[in-house]
Amino acid sequence: RRGVLSQRGMGCCFWGRGPRGAGRGVRRAPRPLDREPLTTDLSPLHVLCLDNEPAILEGMAALLTRWGMSCDLAASLDEARQLIAQRRPDLIIADFHLGTLQDGMDALAELQASLTPPPPAALLTADRSPELKQRARLRHYALLHKPVKPAALRALLSAMGKLAATKSSA
């Protein structure tokens, strides 16, 4: 018996049967115990996305809303400040290169400082330098490299959403 199960945005599952003993000698990797299915509900989360490229913002909005999240889109730090004044985000995602003197990491620090408690934040970048990784680690920012895979983004948002929930209930 063979089969495939696929659900948009959730991944695929394949299965099949072979002759008995055909898999002997094959070692399977252990499944991580802390791994959660991608069915985590992200719908209550509200995300602020900061990027100076309109096409990137539109793509993020399409992806996040497809996952049931709400989002505000800011093309500049000034716009982000205005949006935060109107609605507190649960999470903040910023591009590292904003096309200004201030980079995304400094923008995240300023935005988080304006909120108590500060929401979790992530930085998106094509920059893979060890210096940037170290800066992000020191500031406790999650770091995703472009091009960002939707599954990686969803896993990050799920983890950040859990962190935001524990901060707001504390």
PDB file of C-alpha atoms in Angstrom:
ATOM      1  CA  ARG A   1       0.000   0.000   0.000  1.00  0.00           C
ATOM      2  CA  ARG A   2       1.289   3.470  -0.867  1.00  0.00           C
ATOM      3  CA  GLY A   3      -0.046   6.941  -0.343  1.00  0.00           C
ATOM      4  CA  VAL A   4       0.543  10.624  -0.054  1.00  0.00           C
ATOM      5  CA  LEU A   5      -1.164  13.258   2.053  1.00  0.00           C
ATOM      6  CA  SER A   6      -0.569  16.929   1.361  1.00  0.00           C
ATOM      7  CA  GLN A   7      -2.086  20.051   2.846  1.00  0.00           C
ATOM      8  CA  ARG A   8      -1.150  23.504   1.609  1.00  0.00           C
ATOM      9  CA  GLY A   9       1.132  25.260   4.072  1.00  0.00           C
ATOM     10  CA  MET A  10       1.401  22.168   6.256  1.00  0.00           C
ATOM     11  CA  GLY A  11       3.710  19.883   4.270  1.00  0.00           C
ATOM     12  CA  CYS A  12       3.465  16.391   2.815  1.00  0.00           C
ATOM     13  CA  CYS A  13       3.470  12.883   4.163  1.00  0.00           C
ATOM     14  CA  PHE A  14       4.414   9.846   2.038  1.00  0.00           C
ATOM     15  CA  TRP A  15       4.077   6.229   3.029  1.00  0.00           C
ATOM     16  CA  GLY A  16       4.410   2.802   1.516  1.00  0.00           C
ATOM     17  CA  ARG A  17       5.012  -0.863   2.218  1.00  0.00           C
ATOM     18  CA  GLY A  18       7.820  -3.011   0.992  1.00  0.00           C
ATOM     19  CA  PRO A  19       8.810  -6.618   1.392  1.00  0.00           C
ATOM     20  CA  ARG A  20       9.433  -7.713   4.957  1.00  0.00           C
ATOM     21  CA  GLY A  21      13.018  -7.257   6.013  1.00  0.00           C
ATOM     22  CA  ALA A  22      13.769  -4.821   3.172  1.00  0.00           C
ATOM     23  CA  GLY A  23      14.539  -2.066   5.671  1.00  0.00           C
ATOM     24  CA  ARG A  24      16.954  -4.088   7.806  1.00  0.00           C
ATOM     25  CA  GLY A  25      20.292  -2.448   8.274  1.00  0.00           C
ATOM     26  CA  VAL A  26      18.837   0.974   7.587  1.00  0.00           C
ATOM     27  CA  ARG A  27      19.255   3.315  10.493  1.00  0.00           C
ATOM     28  CA  ARG A  28      16.627   5.937  11.079  1.00  0.00           C
ATOM     29  CA  ALA A  29      17.410   9.299  12.625  1.00  0.00           C
ATOM     30  CA  PRO A  30      15.682   9.772  15.974  1.00  0.00           C
ATOM     31  CA  ARG A  31      12.791  12.204  15.911  1.00  0.00           C
ATOM     32  CA  PRO A  32      13.360  15.270  18.110  1.00  0.00           C
ATOM     33  CA  LEU A  33      11.172  15.083  21.207  1.00  0.00           C
ATOM     34  CA  ASP A  34      10.541  18.825  21.381  1.00  0.00           C
ATOM     35  CA  ARG A  35       9.402  19.171  17.788  1.00  0.00           C
ATOM     36  CA  GLU A  36       5.849  20.380  17.376  1.00  0.00           C
ATOM     37  CA  PRO A  37       3.609  19.929  14.368  1.00  0.00           C
ATOM     38  CA  LEU A  38       3.100  22.895  12.065  1.00  0.00           C
ATOM     39  CA  THR A  39      -0.546  22.975  13.078  1.00  0.00           C
ATOM     40  CA  THR A  40       0.247  25.384  15.921  1.00  0.00           C
ATOM     41  CA  ASP A  41      -2.438  28.060  15.911  1.00  0.00           C
ATOM     42  CA  LEU A  42      -0.883  31.390  14.995  1.00  0.00           C
ATOM     43  CA  SER A  43      -4.195  33.222  14.538  1.00  0.00           C
ATOM     44  CA  PRO A  44      -4.171  35.251  17.747  1.00  0.00           C
ATOM     45  CA  LEU A  45      -0.750  36.745  16.943  1.00  0.00           C
ATOM     46  CA  HIS A  46      -0.288  40.278  15.642  1.00  0.00           C
ATOM     47  CA  VAL A  47       3.051  40.968  13.937  1.00  0.00           C
ATOM     48  CA  LEU A  48       4.740  44.243  13.021  1.00  0.00           C
ATOM     49  CA  CYS A  49       6.886  43.838   9.881  1.00  0.00           C
ATOM     50  CA  LEU A  50       9.519  46.481   9.111  1.00  0.00           C
ATOM     51  CA  ASP A  51      11.176  46.472   5.686  1.00  0.00           C
ATOM     52  CA  ASN A  52      11.978  49.241   3.223  1.00  0.00           C
ATOM     53  CA  GLU A  53      11.014  47.087   0.216  1.00  0.00           C
ATOM     54  CA  PRO A  54       7.252  47.160  -0.540  1.00  0.00           C
ATOM     55  CA  ALA A  55       7.342  43.825  -2.395  1.00  0.00           C
ATOM     56  CA  ILE A  56       8.834  42.090   0.655  1.00  0.00           C
ATOM     57  CA  LEU A  57       6.180  43.616   2.916  1.00  0.00           C
ATOM     58  CA  GLU A  58       3.403  42.490   0.563  1.00  0.00           C
ATOM     59  CA  GLY A  59       4.795  38.964   0.486  1.00  0.00           C
ATOM     60  CA  MET A  60       5.071  38.832   4.276  1.00  0.00           C
ATOM     61  CA  ALA A  61       1.502  40.082   4.653  1.00  0.00           C
ATOM     62  CA  ALA A  62       0.205  37.443   2.231  1.00  0.00           C
ATOM     63  CA  LEU A  63       2.044  34.663   4.060  1.00  0.00           C
ATOM     64  CA  LEU A  64       1.152  35.767   7.586  1.00  0.00           C
ATOM     65  CA  THR A  65      -2.527  36.339   6.823  1.00  0.00           C
ATOM     66  CA  ARG A  66      -2.692  32.942   5.097  1.00  0.00           C
ATOM     67  CA  TRP A  67      -1.528  31.486   8.407  1.00  0.00           C
ATOM     68  CA  GLY A  68      -4.315  33.380  10.195  1.00  0.00           C
ATOM     69  CA  MET A  69      -2.139  36.085  11.725  1.00  0.00           C
ATOM     70  CA  SER A  70      -2.775  39.812  11.578  1.00  0.00           C
ATOM     71  CA  CYS A  71       0.022  42.204  10.713  1.00  0.00           C
ATOM     72  CA  ASP A  72       1.005  45.824  10.343  1.00  0.00           C
ATOM     73  CA  LEU A  73       3.469  46.785   7.627  1.00  0.00           C
ATOM     74  CA  ALA A  74       6.001  49.582   8.037  1.00  0.00           C
ATOM     75  CA  ALA A  75       8.401  50.801   5.348  1.00  0.00           C
ATOM     76  CA  SER A  76      10.300  52.967   7.838  1.00  0.00           C
ATOM     77  CA  LEU A  77      11.032  53.286  11.523  1.00  0.00           C
ATOM     78  CA  ASP A  78       8.741  56.336  11.712  1.00  0.00           C
ATOM     79  CA  GLU A  79       5.850  54.306  10.264  1.00  0.00           C
ATOM     80  CA  ALA A  80       6.604  51.501  12.738  1.00  0.00           C
ATOM     81  CA  ARG A  81       6.438  53.940  15.655  1.00  0.00           C
ATOM     82  CA  GLN A  82       3.058  55.225  14.455  1.00  0.00           C
ATOM     83  CA  LEU A  83       1.683  51.702  14.053  1.00  0.00           C
ATOM     84  CA  ILE A  84       2.858  50.677  17.532  1.00  0.00           C
ATOM     85  CA  ALA A  85       1.085  53.720  18.964  1.00  0.00           C
ATOM     86  CA  GLN A  86      -2.148  52.403  17.424  1.00  0.00           C
ATOM     87  CA  ARG A  87      -1.772  48.691  18.223  1.00  0.00           C
ATOM     88  CA  ARG A  88       0.748  46.738  20.264  1.00  0.00           C
ATOM     89  CA  PRO A  89       2.374  43.910  18.297  1.00  0.00           C
ATOM     90  CA  ASP A  90       2.929  40.465  19.792  1.00  0.00           C
ATOM     91  CA  LEU A  91       6.052  40.045  17.652  1.00  0.00           C
ATOM     92  CA  ILE A  92       8.297  42.312  15.575  1.00  0.00           C
ATOM     93  CA  ILE A  93      10.152  41.258  12.429  1.00  0.00           C
ATOM     94  CA  ALA A  94      12.619  43.634  10.772  1.00  0.00           C
ATOM     95  CA  ASP A  95      14.927  43.513   7.800  1.00  0.00           C
ATOM     96  CA  PHE A  96      18.549  44.284   8.673  1.00  0.00           C
ATOM     97  CA  HIS A  97      19.182  46.622   5.724  1.00  0.00           C
ATOM     98  CA  LEU A  98      16.563  49.362   5.923  1.00  0.00           C
ATOM     99  CA  GLY A  99      18.217  51.744   3.464  1.00  0.00           C
ATOM    100  CA  THR A 100      18.922  54.301   6.204  1.00  0.00           C
ATOM    101  CA  LEU A 101      21.761  55.053   8.584  1.00  0.00           C
ATOM    102  CA  GLN A 102      19.965  53.035  11.250  1.00  0.00           C
ATOM    103  CA  ASP A 103      19.977  49.284  10.669  1.00  0.00           C
ATOM    104  CA  GLY A 104      17.199  46.849  11.533  1.00  0.00           C
ATOM    105  CA  MET A 105      18.867  45.739  14.739  1.00  0.00           C
ATOM    106  CA  ASP A 106      18.936  49.286  16.115  1.00  0.00           C
ATOM    107  CA  ALA A 107      15.351  49.801  14.939  1.00  0.00           C
ATOM    108  CA  LEU A 108      14.258  46.656  16.803  1.00  0.00           C
ATOM    109  CA  ALA A 109      15.990  47.863  19.963  1.00  0.00           C
ATOM    110  CA  GLU A 110      14.182  51.208  19.788  1.00  0.00           C
ATOM    111  CA  LEU A 111      10.788  49.638  19.082  1.00  0.00           C
ATOM    112  CA  GLN A 112      11.151  47.080  21.849  1.00  0.00           C
ATOM    113  CA  ALA A 113      12.244  49.783  24.321  1.00  0.00           C
ATOM    114  CA  SER A 114       8.970  51.610  23.686  1.00  0.00           C
ATOM    115  CA  LEU A 115       6.898  48.617  24.881  1.00  0.00           C
ATOM    116  CA  THR A 116       6.632  46.990  28.293  1.00  0.00           C
ATOM    117  CA  PRO A 117       7.205  44.115  28.308  1.00  0.00           C
ATOM    118  CA  PRO A 118       9.099  44.176  25.020  1.00  0.00           C
ATOM    119  CA  PRO A 119       7.737  41.709  22.452  1.00  0.00           C
ATOM    120  CA  PRO A 120      10.032  39.075  20.955  1.00  0.00           C
ATOM    121  CA  ALA A 121      11.825  40.235  17.806  1.00  0.00           C
ATOM    122  CA  ALA A 122      13.511  38.670  14.799  1.00  0.00           C
ATOM    123  CA  LEU A 123      15.881  39.968  12.192  1.00  0.00           C
ATOM    124  CA  LEU A 124      15.759  38.940   8.523  1.00  0.00           C
ATOM    125  CA  THR A 125      18.889  39.400   6.442  1.00  0.00           C
ATOM    126  CA  ALA A 126      20.978  38.133   3.555  1.00  0.00           C
ATOM    127  CA  ASP A 127      24.085  39.052   5.572  1.00  0.00           C
ATOM    128  CA  ARG A 128      25.709  35.871   6.844  1.00  0.00           C
ATOM    129  CA  SER A 129      28.678  37.465   8.586  1.00  0.00           C
ATOM    130  CA  PRO A 130      29.796  36.062  11.956  1.00  0.00           C
ATOM    131  CA  GLU A 131      29.799  39.624  13.348  1.00  0.00           C
ATOM    132  CA  LEU A 132      26.097  40.078  12.629  1.00  0.00           C
ATOM    133  CA  LYS A 133      25.274  36.669  14.116  1.00  0.00           C
ATOM    134  CA  GLN A 134      27.158  37.658  17.270  1.00  0.00           C
ATOM    135  CA  ARG A 135      25.387  41.052  17.505  1.00  0.00           C
ATOM    136  CA  ALA A 136      21.987  39.366  17.115  1.00  0.00           C
ATOM    137  CA  ARG A 137      22.859  36.748  19.738  1.00  0.00           C
ATOM    138  CA  LEU A 138      23.966  39.416  22.227  1.00  0.00           C
ATOM    139  CA  ARG A 139      20.685  41.287  21.789  1.00  0.00           C
ATOM    140  CA  HIS A 140      18.631  38.072  21.936  1.00  0.00           C
ATOM    141  CA  TYR A 141      17.198  38.475  18.437  1.00  0.00           C
ATOM    142  CA  ALA A 142      16.252  35.488  16.371  1.00  0.00           C
ATOM    143  CA  LEU A 143      18.011  35.592  13.005  1.00  0.00           C
ATOM    144  CA  LEU A 144      16.710  34.189   9.722  1.00  0.00           C
ATOM    145  CA  HIS A 145      18.698  34.393   6.516  1.00  0.00           C
ATOM    146  CA  LYS A 146      17.174  35.359   3.186  1.00  0.00           C
ATOM    147  CA  PRO A 147      15.751  33.831   1.194  1.00  0.00           C
ATOM    148  CA  VAL A 148      13.564  32.806   4.122  1.00  0.00           C
ATOM    149  CA  LYS A 149      11.877  29.433   3.846  1.00  0.00           C
ATOM    150  CA  PRO A 150       8.200  29.595   4.861  1.00  0.00           C
ATOM    151  CA  ALA A 151       8.528  26.534   7.130  1.00  0.00           C
ATOM    152  CA  ALA A 152      11.458  28.124   8.978  1.00  0.00           C
ATOM    153  CA  LEU A 153       9.538  31.375   9.365  1.00  0.00           C
ATOM    154  CA  ARG A 154       6.455  29.573  10.632  1.00  0.00           C
ATOM    155  CA  ALA A 155       8.498  27.599  13.173  1.00  0.00           C
ATOM    156  CA  LEU A 156      10.175  30.802  14.351  1.00  0.00           C
ATOM    157  CA  LEU A 157       6.848  32.646  14.662  1.00  0.00           C
ATOM    158  CA  SER A 158       5.373  29.740  16.606  1.00  0.00           C
ATOM    159  CA  ALA A 159       8.301  29.764  19.057  1.00  0.00           C
ATOM    160  CA  MET A 160       8.185  33.558  19.342  1.00  0.00           C
ATOM    161  CA  GLY A 161       4.422  33.429  19.909  1.00  0.00           C
ATOM    162  CA  LYS A 162       4.896  31.047  22.835  1.00  0.00           C
ATOM    163  CA  LEU A 163       7.556  33.343  24.258  1.00  0.00           C
ATOM    164  CA  ALA A 164       5.247  36.351  23.866  1.00  0.00           C
ATOM    165  CA  ALA A 165       2.467  34.478  25.659  1.00  0.00           C
ATOM    166  CA  THR A 166       4.690  33.708  28.637  1.00  0.00           C
ATOM    167  CA  LYS A 167       5.891  37.324  28.827  1.00  0.00           C
ATOM    168  CA  SER A 168       2.375  38.763  28.738  1.00  0.00           C
ATOM    169  CA  SER A 169       1.083  36.360  31.396  1.00  0.00           C
ATOM    170  CA  ALA A 170       3.993  37.020  33.744  1.00  0.00           C
TER     171      ALA A 170
END
